[in-house]
Coordinates of C-alpha atoms in Angstrom, one line a residue:
Chain A
M1 CA 26.0 10.0 -16.0
K2 CA 28.2 11.3 -18.7
K3 CA 25.3 11.3 -21.1
I4 CA 22.8 13.2 -19.0
I5 CA 26.1 16.0 -18.4
L6 CA 26.3 16.3 -22.0
L7 CA 22.7 16.8 -22.8
L8 CA 22.5 19.3 -19.8
C9 CA 25.5 21.0 -21.4
L10 CA 23.7 20.9 -24.6
L11 CA 20.6 22.2 -23.2
S12 CA 22.2 25.3 -21.2
A13 CA 24.0 26.2 -24.4
F14 CA 20.6 26.5 -26.4
L15 CA 18.3 27.8 -23.1
P16 CA 19.8 31.3 -22.8
L17 CA 18.7 31.9 -26.8
A18 CA 15.5 30.3 -26.1
A19 CA 11.7 31.4 -25.1
L20 CA 11.2 29.9 -22.1
D21 CA 7.5 29.2 -21.1
L22 CA 5.9 27.3 -17.9
G23 CA 2.6 25.9 -17.8
L24 CA 0.2 23.9 -15.3
G25 CA -2.6 22.1 -16.3
I26 CA -5.5 20.7 -14.2
D27 CA -7.7 17.5 -15.4
S28 CA -10.3 15.8 -13.5
L29 CA -12.0 12.7 -14.7
S30 CA -15.4 11.7 -13.2
Q31 CA -16.5 8.7 -14.6
I32 CA -19.6 6.0 -13.9
S33 CA -19.9 2.7 -15.3
G34 CA -21.4 -0.6 -15.3
I35 CA -19.0 -3.8 -16.0
P36 CA -19.3 -7.4 -15.5
G37 CA -18.0 -8.5 -12.1
D38 CA -18.7 -8.4 -8.4
I39 CA -19.7 -4.8 -8.2
P40 CA -21.8 -4.0 -11.1
V41 CA -21.8 -0.4 -11.2
G42 CA -19.0 1.8 -9.9
F43 CA -17.4 5.2 -9.8
T44 CA -14.1 6.7 -10.5
E45 CA -12.5 9.9 -10.0
S46 CA -8.9 11.0 -11.3
L47 CA -7.5 14.3 -10.8
R48 CA -4.6 15.2 -12.4
L49 CA -1.9 18.1 -11.9
S50 CA 0.2 18.4 -14.9
A51 CA 3.6 20.7 -15.7
F52 CA 5.6 21.8 -18.3
L53 CA 8.6 23.8 -19.2
S54 CA 9.1 24.6 -22.7
A55 CA 11.7 26.3 -24.7
M56 CA 12.1 27.5 -28.1
S57 CA 14.1 29.1 -30.2
G58 CA 13.3 30.0 -33.9
R59 CA 12.2 27.2 -35.7
R60 CA 15.3 24.9 -35.3
F61 CA 15.4 24.3 -31.8
S62 CA 12.6 23.2 -28.8
F63 CA 12.9 21.7 -25.7
R64 CA 9.5 20.2 -23.8
L65 CA 9.9 18.8 -20.5
A66 CA 6.3 17.6 -19.2
G67 CA 4.8 15.4 -16.3
F68 CA 2.0 15.0 -13.8
G69 CA 1.0 13.6 -10.5
D70 CA -2.3 12.5 -10.2
Y71 CA -4.4 11.0 -7.5
G72 CA -7.4 8.4 -8.1
Y73 CA -10.4 6.8 -6.7
S74 CA -11.9 3.8 -7.3
S75 CA -15.2 2.3 -6.0
F76 CA -14.3 -1.2 -7.9
A77 CA -11.0 -1.1 -6.2
Q78 CA -12.5 -0.2 -3.1
E79 CA -9.1 2.1 -2.7
A80 CA -9.2 6.1 -2.3
N81 CA -5.5 6.4 -1.8
L82 CA -4.0 6.0 -5.7
L83 CA -1.1 8.5 -5.9
G84 CA 0.5 8.4 -9.2
G85 CA 2.9 10.5 -11.4
N86 CA 4.8 9.9 -14.2
L87 CA 7.1 12.2 -16.9
E88 CA 5.0 12.6 -20.3
S89 CA 7.4 14.1 -22.1
L90 CA 11.2 15.2 -22.3
E91 CA 11.6 16.3 -25.8
L92 CA 14.3 17.9 -27.5
F93 CA 13.9 18.7 -31.3
L94 CA 16.6 19.8 -33.7
L95 CA 15.9 21.1 -37.1
L96 CA 19.1 20.1 -38.8
S97 CA 18.7 21.3 -42.2
P98 CA 18.8 25.4 -43.1
E99 CA 15.1 26.3 -42.6
A100 CA 14.9 27.3 -46.1
A101 CA 16.0 24.3 -47.4
P102 CA 13.9 22.2 -49.5
Q103 CA 15.0 19.4 -47.9
R104 CA 13.9 18.8 -44.3
I105 CA 16.0 17.0 -41.6
A106 CA 14.5 17.1 -38.3
L107 CA 15.6 15.1 -35.3
K108 CA 13.5 14.6 -31.7
M109 CA 14.9 12.8 -28.9
G110 CA 14.2 11.9 -25.5
R111 CA 10.7 11.2 -24.1
I112 CA 9.1 11.2 -27.7
P113 CA 5.4 10.6 -28.9
G114 CA 5.1 7.5 -30.9
E115 CA 4.8 8.5 -34.8
A116 CA 4.1 6.3 -37.9
G117 CA 4.9 2.5 -37.4
A118 CA 5.3 3.2 -33.2
K119 CA 2.0 4.8 -33.4
A120 CA 0.0 1.9 -35.7
L121 CA 1.8 -0.8 -33.5
G122 CA 0.1 1.1 -30.2
L123 CA 3.3 2.7 -28.8
S124 CA 2.1 6.5 -27.8
T125 CA 5.2 7.3 -26.2
L126 CA 9.0 5.9 -26.7
D127 CA 12.0 6.6 -24.7
G128 CA 14.8 7.1 -28.0
L129 CA 14.9 9.1 -31.1
D130 CA 13.1 9.6 -34.0
L131 CA 14.9 11.3 -37.1
L132 CA 12.5 12.4 -40.3
L133 CA 14.2 13.2 -43.6
S134 CA 11.6 14.8 -45.7
V135 CA 13.3 15.1 -49.5
A136 CA 11.1 16.3 -52.5
Q137 CA 7.5 14.3 -52.3
T138 CA 9.3 11.4 -49.8
D139 CA 9.6 11.5 -46.1
I140 CA 11.4 9.0 -44.3
R141 CA 11.5 8.0 -40.8
L142 CA 14.0 6.4 -38.7
V143 CA 12.9 5.4 -35.0
A144 CA 14.6 3.5 -32.4
G145 CA 13.6 3.5 -28.5
Y146 CA 13.4 1.9 -25.2
T147 CA 10.0 0.7 -23.4
G148 CA 11.4 -0.2 -20.0
L149 CA 11.3 3.2 -18.7
L150 CA 7.4 3.6 -19.6
R151 CA 4.9 3.0 -17.0
A152 CA 3.6 -0.4 -17.6
S153 CA -0.5 1.0 -17.6
D154 CA 0.6 3.5 -20.1
A155 CA 2.6 0.9 -22.7
A156 CA 0.1 -2.0 -22.1
I157 CA 2.4 -4.4 -23.8
L158 CA 1.4 -8.0 -23.5
L159 CA 2.9 -10.0 -26.4
S160 CA 4.6 -13.2 -24.3
S161 CA 3.6 -15.2 -20.8
D162 CA 6.5 -12.8 -19.4
D163 CA 4.2 -9.9 -20.0
F164 CA 1.1 -11.2 -18.8
L165 CA 2.7 -12.3 -15.6
A166 CA 4.2 -8.9 -15.2
S167 CA 1.1 -7.1 -15.9
G168 CA -0.9 -9.0 -13.2
D169 CA 1.8 -7.7 -10.6
P170 CA 0.9 -4.2 -9.4
S171 CA 4.1 -3.4 -7.8
I172 CA 5.7 -3.5 -11.1
F173 CA 6.1 0.0 -12.2
F174 CA 7.9 -0.1 -15.3
A175 CA 6.6 -1.7 -18.9
P176 CA 8.4 -4.8 -20.2
P177 CA 12.0 -3.8 -21.6
R178 CA 11.9 -4.2 -25.3
L179 CA 13.4 -2.6 -28.2
Y180 CA 11.6 -0.8 -30.7
Y181 CA 13.1 0.2 -34.2
G182 CA 11.2 1.4 -37.5
L183 CA 11.9 2.9 -40.7
D184 CA 9.0 4.3 -42.2
L185 CA 8.5 5.8 -45.8
R186 CA 6.0 8.1 -46.9
F187 CA 5.6 9.0 -50.6
V188 CA 3.2 11.6 -51.2
E189 CA 1.2 11.4 -54.7
L190 CA 3.1 8.7 -56.1
L191 CA 0.0 7.1 -57.7
G192 CA -1.8 9.8 -59.0
S193 CA -3.2 11.7 -56.2
A194 CA -2.6 9.1 -53.5
D195 CA 0.2 9.0 -51.0
L196 CA 1.8 5.7 -50.7
G197 CA 3.5 4.3 -47.1
L198 CA 5.7 1.4 -46.5
G199 CA 7.1 0.9 -42.8
F200 CA 9.0 -1.9 -41.4
S201 CA 9.0 -1.9 -37.5
G202 CA 10.2 -4.5 -35.1
Q203 CA 10.7 -4.8 -31.3
A204 CA 13.5 -7.3 -29.6
D205 CA 12.8 -8.4 -25.8
L206 CA 15.4 -7.2 -23.7
R207 CA 14.4 -8.9 -20.7
Q208 CA 16.9 -11.0 -18.5
G209 CA 16.3 -14.6 -17.6
A210 CA 12.6 -14.4 -19.0
L211 CA 10.9 -17.2 -19.6
D212 CA 9.7 -16.7 -23.3
P213 CA 11.6 -14.0 -25.0
T214 CA 9.6 -12.6 -27.5
N215 CA 10.9 -10.9 -30.9
S216 CA 8.4 -9.6 -33.4
Q217 CA 8.8 -8.0 -37.0
Y218 CA 6.1 -5.9 -38.7
L219 CA 5.8 -5.1 -42.3
R220 CA 3.2 -2.0 -43.2
L221 CA 1.7 -1.0 -46.4
L222 CA -0.6 2.2 -46.7
L223 CA -2.1 3.7 -49.3
S224 CA -4.5 7.2 -49.1
G225 CA -5.7 9.6 -51.0
P226 CA -8.7 11.9 -52.0
L227 CA -11.8 10.6 -53.6
G228 CA -13.6 13.4 -54.7
R229 CA -14.8 16.7 -53.3
G230 CA -14.8 16.4 -49.3
L231 CA -13.7 12.2 -49.9
S232 CA -11.0 10.7 -48.9
Y233 CA -10.1 6.9 -48.3
D234 CA -7.2 5.3 -46.4
L235 CA -6.3 1.4 -46.8
S236 CA -3.4 -0.3 -44.5
G237 CA -2.2 -3.8 -44.5
L238 CA 0.2 -5.1 -41.7
L239 CA 1.8 -8.5 -41.4
E240 CA 3.2 -9.6 -38.1
F241 CA 6.3 -12.3 -37.7
I242 CA 6.2 -13.3 -34.3
Q243 CA 9.3 -15.8 -32.5
H244 CA 8.3 -17.2 -29.5
S245 CA 11.5 -19.1 -27.3
A246 CA 9.3 -21.1 -25.0
Q247 CA 7.8 -24.3 -26.7
A248 CA 4.3 -23.6 -25.8
E249 CA 3.7 -20.4 -27.9
P250 CA 4.3 -21.3 -31.2
S251 CA 5.9 -18.7 -33.4
G252 CA 4.1 -18.0 -36.5
I253 CA 2.9 -14.8 -38.8
A254 CA -0.2 -12.8 -38.1
A255 CA -2.0 -9.9 -40.1
A256 CA -4.3 -7.0 -39.6
A257 CA -6.2 -4.8 -42.2
S258 CA -8.1 -1.6 -42.3
A259 CA -9.7 0.6 -44.5
G260 CA -11.6 3.7 -44.0
I261 CA -13.8 6.2 -45.8
Q262 CA -13.9 10.4 -44.8
W263 CA -16.3 12.5 -45.7
Y264 CA -15.9 16.1 -44.5
D265 CA -17.9 19.3 -45.4
P266 CA -17.1 22.4 -43.2
A267 CA -20.1 24.0 -44.6
R268 CA -22.4 21.6 -43.2
L269 CA -21.6 22.7 -39.6
G270 CA -18.1 21.3 -39.9
S271 CA -19.6 17.7 -40.6
K272 CA -17.3 14.7 -40.5
L273 CA -18.4 11.1 -41.3
N274 CA -15.9 8.1 -40.9
L275 CA -16.7 4.6 -42.3
D276 CA -13.9 2.1 -40.8
I277 CA -13.5 -1.5 -41.3
D278 CA -10.7 -2.7 -38.9
W279 CA -9.6 -6.7 -39.0
A280 CA -6.8 -8.0 -36.4
S281 CA -6.4 -11.9 -37.8
G282 CA -7.5 -14.5 -35.0
S283 CA -5.7 -18.2 -35.0
G284 CA -6.7 -20.3 -37.8
G285 CA -6.2 -20.4 -41.5
G286 CA -2.4 -20.6 -41.2
L287 CA -2.4 -17.1 -39.1
R288 CA -1.7 -16.6 -35.4
R289 CA -3.6 -14.3 -33.2
Y290 CA -2.6 -10.8 -34.1
A291 CA -0.6 -9.0 -31.0
P292 CA 0.5 -5.2 -31.5
I293 CA 3.4 -4.1 -29.4
G294 CA 1.0 -1.9 -27.2
T295 CA -2.5 -3.2 -26.5
S296 CA -5.7 -1.1 -27.5
D297 CA -9.2 -1.8 -26.7
A298 CA -11.4 -3.0 -29.0
G299 CA -14.2 -0.1 -27.8
E300 CA -15.1 2.7 -25.2
A301 CA -17.2 -0.2 -23.5
Y302 CA -16.2 -3.0 -24.8
A303 CA -12.8 -2.7 -23.2
I304 CA -11.3 -6.2 -24.4
P305 CA -8.0 -6.3 -26.3
F306 CA -8.4 -5.6 -30.3
A307 CA -7.4 -9.0 -31.4
S308 CA -9.1 -12.0 -33.6
M309 CA -11.9 -9.3 -34.6
L310 CA -13.6 -7.7 -37.2
R311 CA -15.0 -4.1 -36.5
L312 CA -17.2 -2.2 -38.2
K313 CA -17.3 1.7 -37.3
A314 CA -19.7 4.4 -38.2
A315 CA -19.0 7.8 -36.8
Y316 CA -20.7 11.2 -37.3
L317 CA -18.7 14.1 -35.7
L318 CA -19.9 17.5 -35.8
A319 CA -17.9 20.9 -35.3
P320 CA -20.1 24.0 -35.7
T321 CA -17.5 26.1 -34.2
R322 CA -14.2 25.9 -32.6
D323 CA -15.8 25.6 -29.1
F324 CA -18.2 23.0 -29.9
T325 CA -17.5 19.5 -31.0
A326 CA -20.4 16.5 -31.0
A327 CA -19.7 12.7 -32.2
L328 CA -22.2 9.7 -32.4
G329 CA -20.5 6.3 -33.2
L330 CA -22.0 2.8 -33.9
T331 CA -19.6 0.0 -33.9
A332 CA -20.5 -4.0 -34.5
F333 CA -17.8 -6.5 -33.5
M334 CA -17.5 -10.0 -34.9
R335 CA -15.1 -12.5 -34.1
A336 CA -12.2 -13.4 -37.0
G337 CA -10.4 -16.2 -35.1
E338 CA -10.8 -19.9 -33.8
D339 CA -9.9 -18.6 -30.6
T340 CA -11.8 -16.9 -28.0
P341 CA -12.0 -13.2 -27.1
S342 CA -9.8 -12.3 -24.0
D343 CA -13.3 -11.5 -22.1
P344 CA -14.3 -13.8 -19.1
E345 CA -18.1 -13.3 -20.2
Y346 CA -17.6 -15.0 -23.1
L347 CA -19.7 -18.0 -23.9
S348 CA -17.1 -20.7 -24.4
T349 CA -19.3 -22.8 -26.6
A350 CA -20.6 -20.4 -28.7
T351 CA -19.9 -20.8 -32.6
G352 CA -21.2 -17.6 -33.9
V353 CA -19.2 -15.1 -34.9
W354 CA -21.5 -11.8 -33.9
L355 CA -20.2 -10.1 -30.6
G356 CA -22.4 -7.2 -30.2
E357 CA -22.7 -3.4 -31.0
E358 CA -21.5 -0.6 -29.0
G359 CA -23.1 2.9 -29.6
L360 CA -21.3 6.1 -28.3
V361 CA -22.3 10.1 -27.8
S362 CA -19.7 12.3 -27.2
L363 CA -19.8 15.8 -26.5
G364 CA -16.9 18.6 -26.3
W365 CA -17.6 22.1 -25.3
S366 CA -14.7 24.6 -24.9
V367 CA -16.5 27.0 -22.4
L368 CA -13.7 29.1 -22.8
S369 CA -10.0 28.9 -24.6
D370 CA -8.6 27.2 -21.4
L371 CA -11.5 25.6 -19.8
R372 CA -12.7 22.4 -21.7
L373 CA -15.6 20.2 -20.7
N374 CA -16.1 16.7 -22.3
L375 CA -19.2 14.2 -21.9
T376 CA -18.8 10.9 -23.3
A377 CA -21.4 8.0 -22.6
A378 CA -20.8 4.7 -24.3
A379 CA -23.0 1.4 -23.9
F380 CA -22.1 -2.2 -25.2
L381 CA -24.8 -4.7 -26.0
P382 CA -23.6 -8.2 -26.3
A383 CA -24.6 -10.9 -28.7
W384 CA -26.9 -12.3 -25.9
G385 CA -27.6 -16.4 -26.8
I386 CA -25.1 -16.1 -29.5
T387 CA -21.5 -15.1 -28.2
Y388 CA -22.6 -14.3 -24.8
P389 CA -25.0 -15.6 -22.0
E390 CA -28.6 -14.4 -21.5
T391 CA -27.6 -13.0 -18.3
A392 CA -24.8 -11.2 -19.7
P393 CA -24.9 -7.5 -18.3
L394 CA -25.0 -4.5 -20.6
R395 CA -21.7 -2.9 -20.4
W396 CA -21.4 0.8 -19.8
K397 CA -20.0 4.0 -19.0
A398 CA -20.3 7.8 -18.8
A399 CA -17.9 10.1 -18.1
L400 CA -17.1 13.9 -17.4
G401 CA -13.7 15.5 -18.1
L402 CA -12.9 19.3 -17.4
R403 CA -9.5 20.6 -18.4
L404 CA -8.0 23.6 -17.3
D405 CA -4.7 25.2 -18.8
I406 CA -3.0 27.6 -16.8
Chain B
M1 CA 11.2 36.3 -37.8
I2 CA 7.8 34.7 -38.6
G3 CA 7.2 34.6 -42.1
F4 CA 3.9 34.6 -44.3
E5 CA 3.5 31.3 -44.7
G6 CA 2.5 30.6 -40.6
Y7 CA -0.7 32.7 -41.6
I8 CA -2.1 31.5 -44.6
E9 CA -3.9 29.2 -42.4
A10 CA -4.8 32.0 -40.0
T11 CA -6.5 33.3 -42.5
K12 CA -8.2 30.4 -43.9
S13 CA -9.8 29.6 -40.5
V14 CA -11.4 32.8 -40.4
Q15 CA -11.9 32.6 -44.5
E16 CA -15.7 33.4 -44.2
K17 CA -14.8 37.1 -43.1
V18 CA -11.3 37.4 -44.8
P19 CA -10.8 38.1 -48.6
P20 CA -8.3 36.2 -50.4
M21 CA -4.7 36.5 -49.5
K22 CA -3.8 39.5 -51.7
V23 CA -6.5 41.0 -52.0
A24 CA -6.8 41.1 -47.8
L25 CA -3.3 42.7 -47.3
L26 CA -4.0 45.2 -49.7
S27 CA -7.3 46.4 -48.9
I28 CA -6.3 46.3 -45.4
A29 CA -3.0 48.5 -46.2
F30 CA -5.0 50.8 -48.0
G31 CA -7.7 51.0 -45.4
L32 CA -5.3 52.0 -43.0
L33 CA -4.0 55.0 -45.4
A34 CA -7.9 56.1 -44.8
F35 CA -7.1 56.6 -41.0
L36 CA -3.6 57.5 -40.9
P37 CA -3.0 61.3 -40.8
L38 CA -1.7 62.6 -44.4
C39 CA 1.6 63.5 -43.8
G40 CA 5.5 62.2 -44.9
Q41 CA 5.9 59.9 -42.0
S42 CA 2.6 58.2 -43.0
S43 CA 4.0 57.1 -46.2
Q44 CA 7.5 56.0 -44.6
F45 CA 5.3 54.1 -42.1
M46 CA 3.9 52.3 -44.8
D47 CA 7.0 51.4 -46.4
R48 CA 8.2 50.1 -43.4
L49 CA 4.8 48.3 -42.8
S50 CA 5.4 46.4 -46.5
S51 CA 8.9 45.5 -45.9
P52 CA 10.2 42.2 -44.3
S53 CA 12.2 43.8 -41.5
A54 CA 11.0 43.5 -37.8
L55 CA 8.0 45.5 -37.2
S56 CA 9.0 48.1 -34.1
C57 CA 7.1 48.4 -31.4
E58 CA 6.3 52.1 -32.4
D59 CA 5.0 50.9 -35.9
A60 CA 2.9 48.2 -34.0
A61 CA 1.1 50.2 -31.6
Y62 CA 0.6 53.0 -34.6
L63 CA -1.0 50.2 -36.7
V64 CA -3.2 48.5 -33.9
L65 CA -4.7 51.7 -32.7
S66 CA -4.9 53.3 -36.0
A67 CA -7.0 49.9 -37.1
S68 CA -8.7 49.9 -34.0
G69 CA -10.7 52.6 -34.6
G70 CA -11.8 55.6 -32.3
S71 CA -10.2 58.7 -30.8
E72 CA -7.0 56.6 -31.5
S73 CA -7.2 56.4 -35.5
T74 CA -6.2 60.2 -35.8
L75 CA -3.4 59.5 -33.5
A76 CA 0.4 60.9 -34.3
L77 CA 2.9 58.1 -34.7
D78 CA 5.1 59.3 -31.6
K79 CA 2.1 59.3 -29.6
A80 CA 1.0 55.8 -30.2
L81 CA 3.3 53.8 -28.1
S82 CA 3.1 56.1 -24.8
L83 CA -0.7 55.6 -25.4
A84 CA -0.5 51.6 -25.6
Q85 CA 1.7 51.6 -22.8
E86 CA -0.7 54.0 -20.6
K87 CA -3.5 51.8 -21.5
K88 CA -1.1 48.7 -20.7
W89 CA -1.6 47.0 -24.1
L90 CA 2.1 47.3 -24.3
S91 CA 4.8 46.8 -21.4
A92 CA 6.5 50.0 -20.3
K93 CA 9.9 48.5 -21.0
A94 CA 8.8 48.5 -24.9
S95 CA 10.7 51.3 -26.6
A96 CA 10.0 52.8 -29.8
E97 CA 12.7 51.3 -32.0
R98 CA 12.6 47.5 -29.9
P99 CA 11.3 45.0 -32.6
I100 CA 8.2 43.8 -30.8
S101 CA 7.2 40.0 -30.4
L102 CA 4.7 38.0 -31.5
A103 CA 3.1 37.7 -27.9
A104 CA 3.3 41.7 -27.2
F105 CA 1.7 42.0 -30.5
S106 CA -1.4 39.6 -29.9
H107 CA -1.9 41.1 -26.5
L108 CA -1.9 44.6 -28.4
A109 CA -4.0 43.8 -30.8
M110 CA -6.6 41.6 -28.4
S111 CA -6.8 44.6 -26.1
A112 CA -7.3 47.2 -28.8
F113 CA -10.0 45.4 -30.2
G114 CA -11.3 44.4 -27.1
L115 CA -11.3 40.8 -27.8
S116 CA -11.9 38.5 -24.9
G117 CA -9.7 35.7 -24.3
G118 CA -9.8 32.4 -21.5
L119 CA -10.0 32.3 -17.9
M120 CA -6.3 33.0 -17.3
Y121 CA -6.3 35.9 -19.6
S122 CA -9.1 37.5 -17.9
L123 CA -7.4 37.2 -14.6
A124 CA -4.1 38.2 -15.8
P125 CA -3.9 39.5 -19.4
G126 CA -1.0 39.9 -21.0
P127 CA 1.3 38.5 -23.9
R128 CA 1.4 35.1 -22.8
Y129 CA -2.3 34.3 -22.6
A130 CA -2.9 36.8 -25.4
F131 CA -0.9 34.3 -27.4
R132 CA -2.5 31.2 -26.3
E133 CA -5.8 32.6 -27.3
L134 CA -4.6 33.6 -30.5
V135 CA -3.2 30.1 -31.1
Y136 CA -6.7 28.6 -29.7
R137 CA -8.7 30.8 -32.3
G138 CA -6.3 29.7 -35.3
V139 CA -5.2 33.1 -35.8
V140 CA -1.5 31.8 -35.2
V141 CA -1.0 28.1 -36.3
G142 CA 1.9 26.1 -36.4
R143 CA 5.3 26.0 -34.6
H144 CA 5.7 29.5 -33.1
D145 CA 7.8 30.8 -30.6
P146 CA 5.9 33.9 -29.1
D147 CA 9.1 35.7 -28.5
E148 CA 9.5 35.6 -32.3
K149 CA 9.6 39.0 -34.1
L150 CA 7.2 39.6 -36.8
D151 CA 7.0 41.9 -39.9
G152 CA 4.7 44.2 -41.2
P153 CA 2.3 41.9 -43.5
S154 CA 2.6 39.4 -41.2
A155 CA 1.4 41.8 -38.3
L156 CA -1.7 43.0 -40.7
R157 CA -2.5 39.1 -41.5
I158 CA -3.0 39.2 -37.3
L159 CA -4.7 42.3 -37.4
N160 CA -6.7 41.7 -39.9
A161 CA -7.9 37.9 -38.8
V162 CA -8.4 39.6 -35.0
A163 CA -10.5 42.1 -36.2
A164 CA -12.6 39.5 -38.5
L165 CA -13.0 37.7 -34.9
K166 CA -14.8 40.8 -33.6
G167 CA -16.8 41.4 -36.7
V168 CA -14.7 44.0 -37.8
D169 CA -13.6 44.2 -41.8
L170 CA -10.5 46.6 -42.0

């Protein structure tokens, strides 16, 4: 309570000097999809009203408070009353160094976006603080945060058996309580024109009376830079050290890696071509199944966790004007470990590695600067007869999104 | 006070229409001289325009009305503010010496050049939505407070970018 009062006193000292802005946003997302299950084709609709209050005083201070309420309908769930809401952001930004100083020290605290290591490990939001020190050609970022006040469906933390149990209980609103900590270093143009990044992150399980308290630590190495005119690359490698307390879940090491090449030519209708290879270890060869802190899906229509998998992705994007974007993507998925994907349709007797391929088309059109339409369609073709039965259905989805900023 | 750096990207975003930075600034300033009435006031105005101090509402109104052409281009300095207020391009509260804010200048420039905005700008034209429009269009780039004051060179950059969006070379 004292901390809240202190924070309010701090804010009230700044707010009279700051420019206040209040805004609203309306989002609508209509989606029709075909997924394996009892109801092969279904419709979902989500309406969201979001609001923000922001205050800014020069470039040294800003405050942002944002939240939303939403209403959803899903014919899959046969429920039409899915009211929800969440605090999106409660961010206080302070530039601690003088504006003109060559070094920069900036602090963000509150409900803040996950950056660097947190982002790479699937935490898009954190309740905590983020301290950035930029000195010469080096960025040093320290992050610490708590996950237990995030919405469970947003954080998608599935590291231990307790997490899996909790994820199946719709009455649990909050994500598993874990402490995230991270140190990220970025050396700009350290190796010629290449940037080098190093990161150490981890999470500690804070759940009381857990069946399987699980801690994990992560080491990351990144290298990125230009290759030539309009060409750039990025490489990353990650090691995960995970410690389960339960005997049934052995502790061990997992790994993930990715490599990508990007080509961009603004003169050719803003063309961008991205080629990426992503790998996340599965069980076998002395490694465990890779588990980031926040789980992410392998694809758009192929919505299973990205783990024990090799993914090859090609995406071509066009942005001929600021108002219009188009993207075409093709992705191939392969199994990368002895364990089977978390997919009930998967053929348990399969010995092949090819899982299937996915195509994606996406169009974005800003009708006006504050009114935007998005159309996305994706289809996943399972590897029939190899890792999926011949009867496995095609998975697909088409979504129309609309956003109005007020 | 908003600085030069923030608008470098803005110039880049319309780079096919805008010459390199220094040349652009000089050409705008000299281009404006052609419109300004030849008197002592105009040389003082040009001095203030090139200085790093905050641009006043009066100078901003004179700059924008002169640059946007039409009958306003031969306007006297002391009449510019009242004309801009009459057209509701500047708030009635704006006084001659008061520094203009980034948002107010955005509205003034958009209105003078007839630049259309988003749905909310069409319904409620004003500094708030004008500033958002210029952020969206890449004229204002980076972290900016809509209430921050801007200097003459920065105002020229915005004006140049807004004019370029309308296909007008200053």
